[in-house]
mmCIF file with all atom_site columns, C-alpha atoms in Angstrom:
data_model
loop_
_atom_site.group_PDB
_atom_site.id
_atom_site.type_symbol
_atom_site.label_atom_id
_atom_site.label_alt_id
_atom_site.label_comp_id
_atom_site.label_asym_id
_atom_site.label_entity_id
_atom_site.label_seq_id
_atom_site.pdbx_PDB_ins_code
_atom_site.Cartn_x
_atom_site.Cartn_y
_atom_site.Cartn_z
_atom_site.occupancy
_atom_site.B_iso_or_equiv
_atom_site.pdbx_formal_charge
_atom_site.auth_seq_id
_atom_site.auth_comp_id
_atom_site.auth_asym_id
_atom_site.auth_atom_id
_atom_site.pdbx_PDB_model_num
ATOM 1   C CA . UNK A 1 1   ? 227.046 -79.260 120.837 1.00 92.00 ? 1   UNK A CA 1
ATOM 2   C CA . UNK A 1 2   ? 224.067 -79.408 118.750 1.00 97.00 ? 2   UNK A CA 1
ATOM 3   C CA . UNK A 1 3   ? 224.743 -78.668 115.597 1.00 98.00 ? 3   UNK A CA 1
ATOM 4   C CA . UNK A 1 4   ? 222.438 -78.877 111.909 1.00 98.00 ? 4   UNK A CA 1
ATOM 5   C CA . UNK A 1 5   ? 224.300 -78.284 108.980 1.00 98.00 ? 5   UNK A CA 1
ATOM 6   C CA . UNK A 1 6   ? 222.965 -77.641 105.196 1.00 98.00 ? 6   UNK A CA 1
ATOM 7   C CA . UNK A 1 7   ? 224.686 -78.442 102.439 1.00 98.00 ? 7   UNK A CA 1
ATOM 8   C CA . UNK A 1 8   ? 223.202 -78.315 98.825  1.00 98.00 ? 8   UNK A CA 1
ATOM 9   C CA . UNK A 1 9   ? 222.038 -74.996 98.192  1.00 98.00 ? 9   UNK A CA 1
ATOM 10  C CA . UNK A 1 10  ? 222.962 -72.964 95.235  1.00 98.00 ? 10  UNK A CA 1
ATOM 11  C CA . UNK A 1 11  ? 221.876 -71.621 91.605  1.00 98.00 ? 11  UNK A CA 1
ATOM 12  C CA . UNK A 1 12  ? 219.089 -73.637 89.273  1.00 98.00 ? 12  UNK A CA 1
ATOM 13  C CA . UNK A 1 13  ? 217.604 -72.457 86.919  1.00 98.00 ? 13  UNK A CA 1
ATOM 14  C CA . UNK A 1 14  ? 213.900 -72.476 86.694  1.00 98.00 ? 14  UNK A CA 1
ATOM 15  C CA . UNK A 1 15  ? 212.514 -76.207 86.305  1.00 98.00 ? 15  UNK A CA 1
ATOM 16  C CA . UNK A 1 16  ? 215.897 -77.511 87.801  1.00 98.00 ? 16  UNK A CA 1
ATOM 17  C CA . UNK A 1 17  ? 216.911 -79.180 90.835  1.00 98.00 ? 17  UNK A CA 1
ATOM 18  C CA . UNK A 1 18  ? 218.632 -79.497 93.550  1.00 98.00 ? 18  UNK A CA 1
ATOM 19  C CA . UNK A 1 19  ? 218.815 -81.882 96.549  1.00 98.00 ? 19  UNK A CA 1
ATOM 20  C CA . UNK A 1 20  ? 219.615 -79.924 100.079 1.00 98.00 ? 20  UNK A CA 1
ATOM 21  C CA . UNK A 1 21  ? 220.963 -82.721 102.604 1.00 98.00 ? 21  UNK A CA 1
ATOM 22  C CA . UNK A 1 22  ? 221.114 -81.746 106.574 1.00 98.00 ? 22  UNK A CA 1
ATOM 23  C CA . UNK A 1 23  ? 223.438 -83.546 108.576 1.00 98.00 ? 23  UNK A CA 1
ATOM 24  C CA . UNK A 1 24  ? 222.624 -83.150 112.751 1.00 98.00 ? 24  UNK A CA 1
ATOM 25  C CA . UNK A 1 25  ? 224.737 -84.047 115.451 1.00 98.00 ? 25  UNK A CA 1
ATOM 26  C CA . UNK A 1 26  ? 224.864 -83.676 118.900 1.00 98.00 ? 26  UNK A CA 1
ATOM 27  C CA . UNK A 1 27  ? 221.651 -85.544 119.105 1.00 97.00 ? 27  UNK A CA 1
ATOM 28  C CA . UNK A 1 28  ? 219.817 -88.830 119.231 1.00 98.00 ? 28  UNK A CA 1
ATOM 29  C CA . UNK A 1 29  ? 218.601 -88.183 115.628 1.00 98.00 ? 29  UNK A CA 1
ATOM 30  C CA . UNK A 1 30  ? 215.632 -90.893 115.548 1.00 98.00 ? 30  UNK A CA 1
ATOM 31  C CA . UNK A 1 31  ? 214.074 -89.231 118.842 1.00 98.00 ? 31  UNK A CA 1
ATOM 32  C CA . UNK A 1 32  ? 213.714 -85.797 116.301 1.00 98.00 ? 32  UNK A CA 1
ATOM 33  C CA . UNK A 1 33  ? 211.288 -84.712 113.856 1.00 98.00 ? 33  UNK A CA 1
ATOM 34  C CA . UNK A 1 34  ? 212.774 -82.925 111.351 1.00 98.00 ? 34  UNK A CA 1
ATOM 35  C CA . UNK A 1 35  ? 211.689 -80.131 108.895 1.00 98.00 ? 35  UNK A CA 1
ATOM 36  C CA . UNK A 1 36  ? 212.492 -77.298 106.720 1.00 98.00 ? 36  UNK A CA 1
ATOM 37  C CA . UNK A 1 37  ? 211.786 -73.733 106.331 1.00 98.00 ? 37  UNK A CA 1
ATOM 38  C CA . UNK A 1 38  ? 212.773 -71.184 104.147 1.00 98.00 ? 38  UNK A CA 1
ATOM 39  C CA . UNK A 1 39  ? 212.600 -67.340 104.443 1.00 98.00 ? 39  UNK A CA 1
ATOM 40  C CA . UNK A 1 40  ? 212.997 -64.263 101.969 1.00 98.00 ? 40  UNK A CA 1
ATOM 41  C CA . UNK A 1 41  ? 213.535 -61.141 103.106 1.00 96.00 ? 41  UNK A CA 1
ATOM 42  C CA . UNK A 1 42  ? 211.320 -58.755 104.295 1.00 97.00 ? 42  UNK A CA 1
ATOM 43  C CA . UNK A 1 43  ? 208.873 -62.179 104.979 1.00 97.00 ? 43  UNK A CA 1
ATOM 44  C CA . UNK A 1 44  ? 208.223 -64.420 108.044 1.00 97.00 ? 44  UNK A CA 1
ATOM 45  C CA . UNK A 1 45  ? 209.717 -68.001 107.925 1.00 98.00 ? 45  UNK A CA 1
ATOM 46  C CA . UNK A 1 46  ? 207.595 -70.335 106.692 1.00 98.00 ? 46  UNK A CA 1
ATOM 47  C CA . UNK A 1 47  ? 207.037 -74.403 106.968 1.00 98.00 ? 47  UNK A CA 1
ATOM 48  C CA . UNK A 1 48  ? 208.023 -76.086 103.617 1.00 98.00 ? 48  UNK A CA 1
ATOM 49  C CA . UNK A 1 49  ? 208.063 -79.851 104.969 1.00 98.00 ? 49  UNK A CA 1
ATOM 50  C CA . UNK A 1 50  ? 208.406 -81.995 107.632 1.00 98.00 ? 50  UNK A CA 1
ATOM 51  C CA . UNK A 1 51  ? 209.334 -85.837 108.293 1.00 98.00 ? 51  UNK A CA 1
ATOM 52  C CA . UNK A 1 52  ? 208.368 -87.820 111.238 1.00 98.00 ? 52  UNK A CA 1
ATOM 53  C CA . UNK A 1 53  ? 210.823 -89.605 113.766 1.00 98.00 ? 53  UNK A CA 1
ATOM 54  C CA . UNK A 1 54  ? 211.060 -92.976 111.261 1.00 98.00 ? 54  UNK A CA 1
ATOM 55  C CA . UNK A 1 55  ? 209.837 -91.031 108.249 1.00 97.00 ? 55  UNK A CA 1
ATOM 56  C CA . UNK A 1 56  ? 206.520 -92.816 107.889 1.00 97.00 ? 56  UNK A CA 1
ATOM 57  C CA . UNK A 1 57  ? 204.964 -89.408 107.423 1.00 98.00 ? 57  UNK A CA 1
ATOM 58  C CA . UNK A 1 58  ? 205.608 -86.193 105.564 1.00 98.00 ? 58  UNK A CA 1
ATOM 59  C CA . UNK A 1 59  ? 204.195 -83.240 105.321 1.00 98.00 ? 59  UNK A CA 1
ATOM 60  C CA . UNK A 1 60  ? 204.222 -80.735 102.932 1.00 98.00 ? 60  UNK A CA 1
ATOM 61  C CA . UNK A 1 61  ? 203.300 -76.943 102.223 1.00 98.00 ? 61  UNK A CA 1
ATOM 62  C CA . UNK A 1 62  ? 200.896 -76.698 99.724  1.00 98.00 ? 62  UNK A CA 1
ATOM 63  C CA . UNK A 1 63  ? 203.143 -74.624 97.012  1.00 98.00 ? 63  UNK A CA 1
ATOM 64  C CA . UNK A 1 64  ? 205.618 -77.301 96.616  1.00 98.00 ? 64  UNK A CA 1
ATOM 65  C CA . UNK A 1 65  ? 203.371 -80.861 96.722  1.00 98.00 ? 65  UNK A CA 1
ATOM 66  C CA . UNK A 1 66  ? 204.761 -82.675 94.082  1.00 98.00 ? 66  UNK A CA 1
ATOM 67  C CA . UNK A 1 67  ? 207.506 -80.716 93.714  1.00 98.00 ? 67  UNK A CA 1
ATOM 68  C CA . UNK A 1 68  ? 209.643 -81.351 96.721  1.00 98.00 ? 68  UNK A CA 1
ATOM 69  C CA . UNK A 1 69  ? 209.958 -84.892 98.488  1.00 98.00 ? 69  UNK A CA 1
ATOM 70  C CA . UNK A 1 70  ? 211.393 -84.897 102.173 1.00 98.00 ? 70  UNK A CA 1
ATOM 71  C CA . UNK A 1 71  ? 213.456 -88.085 103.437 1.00 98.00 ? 71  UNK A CA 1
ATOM 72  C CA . UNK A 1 72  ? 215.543 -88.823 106.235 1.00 98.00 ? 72  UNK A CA 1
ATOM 73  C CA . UNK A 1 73  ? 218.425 -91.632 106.972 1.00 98.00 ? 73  UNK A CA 1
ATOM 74  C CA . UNK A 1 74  ? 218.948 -91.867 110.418 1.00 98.00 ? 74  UNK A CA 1
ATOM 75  C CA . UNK A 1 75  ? 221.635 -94.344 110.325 1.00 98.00 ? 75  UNK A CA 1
ATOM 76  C CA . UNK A 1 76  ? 223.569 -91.422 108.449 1.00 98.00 ? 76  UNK A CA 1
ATOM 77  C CA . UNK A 1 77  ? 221.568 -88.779 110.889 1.00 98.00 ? 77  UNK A CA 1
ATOM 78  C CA . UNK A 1 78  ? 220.593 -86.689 107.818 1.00 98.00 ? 78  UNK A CA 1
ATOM 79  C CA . UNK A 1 79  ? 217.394 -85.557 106.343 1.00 98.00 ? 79  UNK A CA 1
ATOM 80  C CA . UNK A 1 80  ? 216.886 -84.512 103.085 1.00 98.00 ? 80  UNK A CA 1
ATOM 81  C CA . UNK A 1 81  ? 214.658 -82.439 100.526 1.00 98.00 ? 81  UNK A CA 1
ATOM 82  C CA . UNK A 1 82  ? 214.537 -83.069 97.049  1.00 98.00 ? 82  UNK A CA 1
ATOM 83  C CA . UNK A 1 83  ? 213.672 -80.133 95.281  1.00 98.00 ? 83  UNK A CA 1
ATOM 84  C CA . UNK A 1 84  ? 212.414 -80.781 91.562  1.00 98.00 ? 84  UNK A CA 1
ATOM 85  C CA . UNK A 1 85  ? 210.660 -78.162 89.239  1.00 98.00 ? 85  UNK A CA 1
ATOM 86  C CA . UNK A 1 86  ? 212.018 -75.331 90.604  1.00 98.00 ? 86  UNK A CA 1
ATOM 87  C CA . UNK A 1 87  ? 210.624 -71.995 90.691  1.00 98.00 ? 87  UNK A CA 1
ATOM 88  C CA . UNK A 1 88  ? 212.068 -68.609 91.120  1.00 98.00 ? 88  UNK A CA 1
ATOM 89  C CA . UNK A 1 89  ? 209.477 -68.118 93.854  1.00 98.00 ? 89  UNK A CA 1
ATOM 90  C CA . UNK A 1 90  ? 211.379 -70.806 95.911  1.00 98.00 ? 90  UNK A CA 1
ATOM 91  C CA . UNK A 1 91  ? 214.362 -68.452 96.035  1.00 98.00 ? 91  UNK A CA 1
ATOM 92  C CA . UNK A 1 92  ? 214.979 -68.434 99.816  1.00 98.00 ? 92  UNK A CA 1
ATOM 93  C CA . UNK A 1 93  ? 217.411 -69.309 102.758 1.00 98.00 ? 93  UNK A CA 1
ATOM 94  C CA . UNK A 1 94  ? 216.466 -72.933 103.971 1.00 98.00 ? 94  UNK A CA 1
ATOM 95  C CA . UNK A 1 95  ? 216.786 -73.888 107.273 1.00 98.00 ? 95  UNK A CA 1
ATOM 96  C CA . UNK A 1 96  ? 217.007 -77.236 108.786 1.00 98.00 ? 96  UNK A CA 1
ATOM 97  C CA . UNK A 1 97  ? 214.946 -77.444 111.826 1.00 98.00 ? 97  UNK A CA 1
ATOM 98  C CA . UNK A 1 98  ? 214.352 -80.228 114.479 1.00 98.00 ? 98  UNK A CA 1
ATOM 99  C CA . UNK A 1 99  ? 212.049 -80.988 117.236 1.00 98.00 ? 99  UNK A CA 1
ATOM 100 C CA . UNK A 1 100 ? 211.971 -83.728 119.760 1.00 98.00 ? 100 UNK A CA 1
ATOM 101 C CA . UNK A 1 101 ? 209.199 -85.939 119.192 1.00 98.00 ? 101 UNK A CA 1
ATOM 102 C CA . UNK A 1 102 ? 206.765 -84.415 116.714 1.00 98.00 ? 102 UNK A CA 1
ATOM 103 C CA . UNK A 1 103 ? 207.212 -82.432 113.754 1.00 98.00 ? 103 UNK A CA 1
ATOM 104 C CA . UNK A 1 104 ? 208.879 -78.701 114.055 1.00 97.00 ? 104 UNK A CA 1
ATOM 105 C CA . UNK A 1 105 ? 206.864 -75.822 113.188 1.00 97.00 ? 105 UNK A CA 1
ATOM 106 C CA . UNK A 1 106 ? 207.987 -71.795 112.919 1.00 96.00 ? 106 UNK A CA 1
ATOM 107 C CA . UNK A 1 107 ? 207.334 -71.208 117.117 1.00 96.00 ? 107 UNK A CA 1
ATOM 108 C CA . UNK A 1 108 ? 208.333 -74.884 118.154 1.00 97.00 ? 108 UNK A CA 1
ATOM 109 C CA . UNK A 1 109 ? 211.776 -75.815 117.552 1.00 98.00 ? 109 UNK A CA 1
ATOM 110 C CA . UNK A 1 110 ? 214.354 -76.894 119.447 1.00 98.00 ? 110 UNK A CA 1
ATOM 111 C CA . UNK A 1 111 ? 217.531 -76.629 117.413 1.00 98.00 ? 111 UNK A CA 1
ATOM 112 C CA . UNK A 1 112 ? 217.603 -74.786 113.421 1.00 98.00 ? 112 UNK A CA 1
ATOM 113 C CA . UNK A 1 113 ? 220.711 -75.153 111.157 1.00 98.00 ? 113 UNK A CA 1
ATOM 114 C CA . UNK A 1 114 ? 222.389 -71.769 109.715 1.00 97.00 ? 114 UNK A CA 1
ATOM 115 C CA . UNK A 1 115 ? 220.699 -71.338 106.960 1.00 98.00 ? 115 UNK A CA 1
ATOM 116 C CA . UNK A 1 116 ? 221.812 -72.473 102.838 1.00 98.00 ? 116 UNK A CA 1
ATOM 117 C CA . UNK A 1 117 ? 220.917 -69.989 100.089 1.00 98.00 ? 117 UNK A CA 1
ATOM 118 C CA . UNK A 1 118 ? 218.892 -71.471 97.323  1.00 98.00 ? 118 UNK A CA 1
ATOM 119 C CA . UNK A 1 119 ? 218.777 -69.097 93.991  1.00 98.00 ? 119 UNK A CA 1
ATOM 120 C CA . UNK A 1 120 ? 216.267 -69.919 91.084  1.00 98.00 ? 120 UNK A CA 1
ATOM 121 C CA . UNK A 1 121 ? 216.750 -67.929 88.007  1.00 98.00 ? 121 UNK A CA 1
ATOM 122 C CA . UNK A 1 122 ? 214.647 -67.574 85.575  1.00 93.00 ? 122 UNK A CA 1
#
């Protein structure tokens, strides 16, 4: 019943933008941290950002400070990242992730999204 869903992804071209949104469901959204990951393959998933329950605190992998802002609405249950300055080293799948209570990492999760392909060309 739980379900994540990405929208957003797509082609930019190098120094672009693009904003991936992640609507969830099936859950009491304010009672979730949320996050995102991305993978490539032949490479591990890795942490990109994370909001708090009420979004009073973000966190961010160090590649993309500045770069990429993470947000959340929870009367519209969906958490955002604003991408901005986009390199083609961001090139990934980005998941939506969510934990209950504090902030998802790669081996704590409860519930991930599908997945939304994010191409940067140079």
């Amino acid at each position: 019943q739980v379900q994540l869903v990405e929208s957003g992804g797509g082609l930019a071209q190098a120094g672009g933008s693009l904003r991936l949104s992640c609507a969830a469901s099936g859950l009491t959204f304010k009672n979730y941290a949320m996050g995102w990951f991305r993978q490539v393959p032949g490479k591990e998933r890795e942490f990109v950002s994370a909001v708090t329950r009420f979004g009073s605190g973000t966190y961010y992998k160090d590649s993309v400070k500045g770069r990429f802002t993470i947000s959340r609405d929870n009367a519209e249950n969906t958490v955002y990242l604003q991408m901005n300055s986009l390199k083609p080293e961001d090139t990934a799948v980005y998941y939506c992730a969510a934990r209950f209570g504090i902030p998802p990492n790669t081996a704590n999760t409860d519930y991930w999204g599908q997945g939304t392909q994010v191409t940067v060309s140079s």
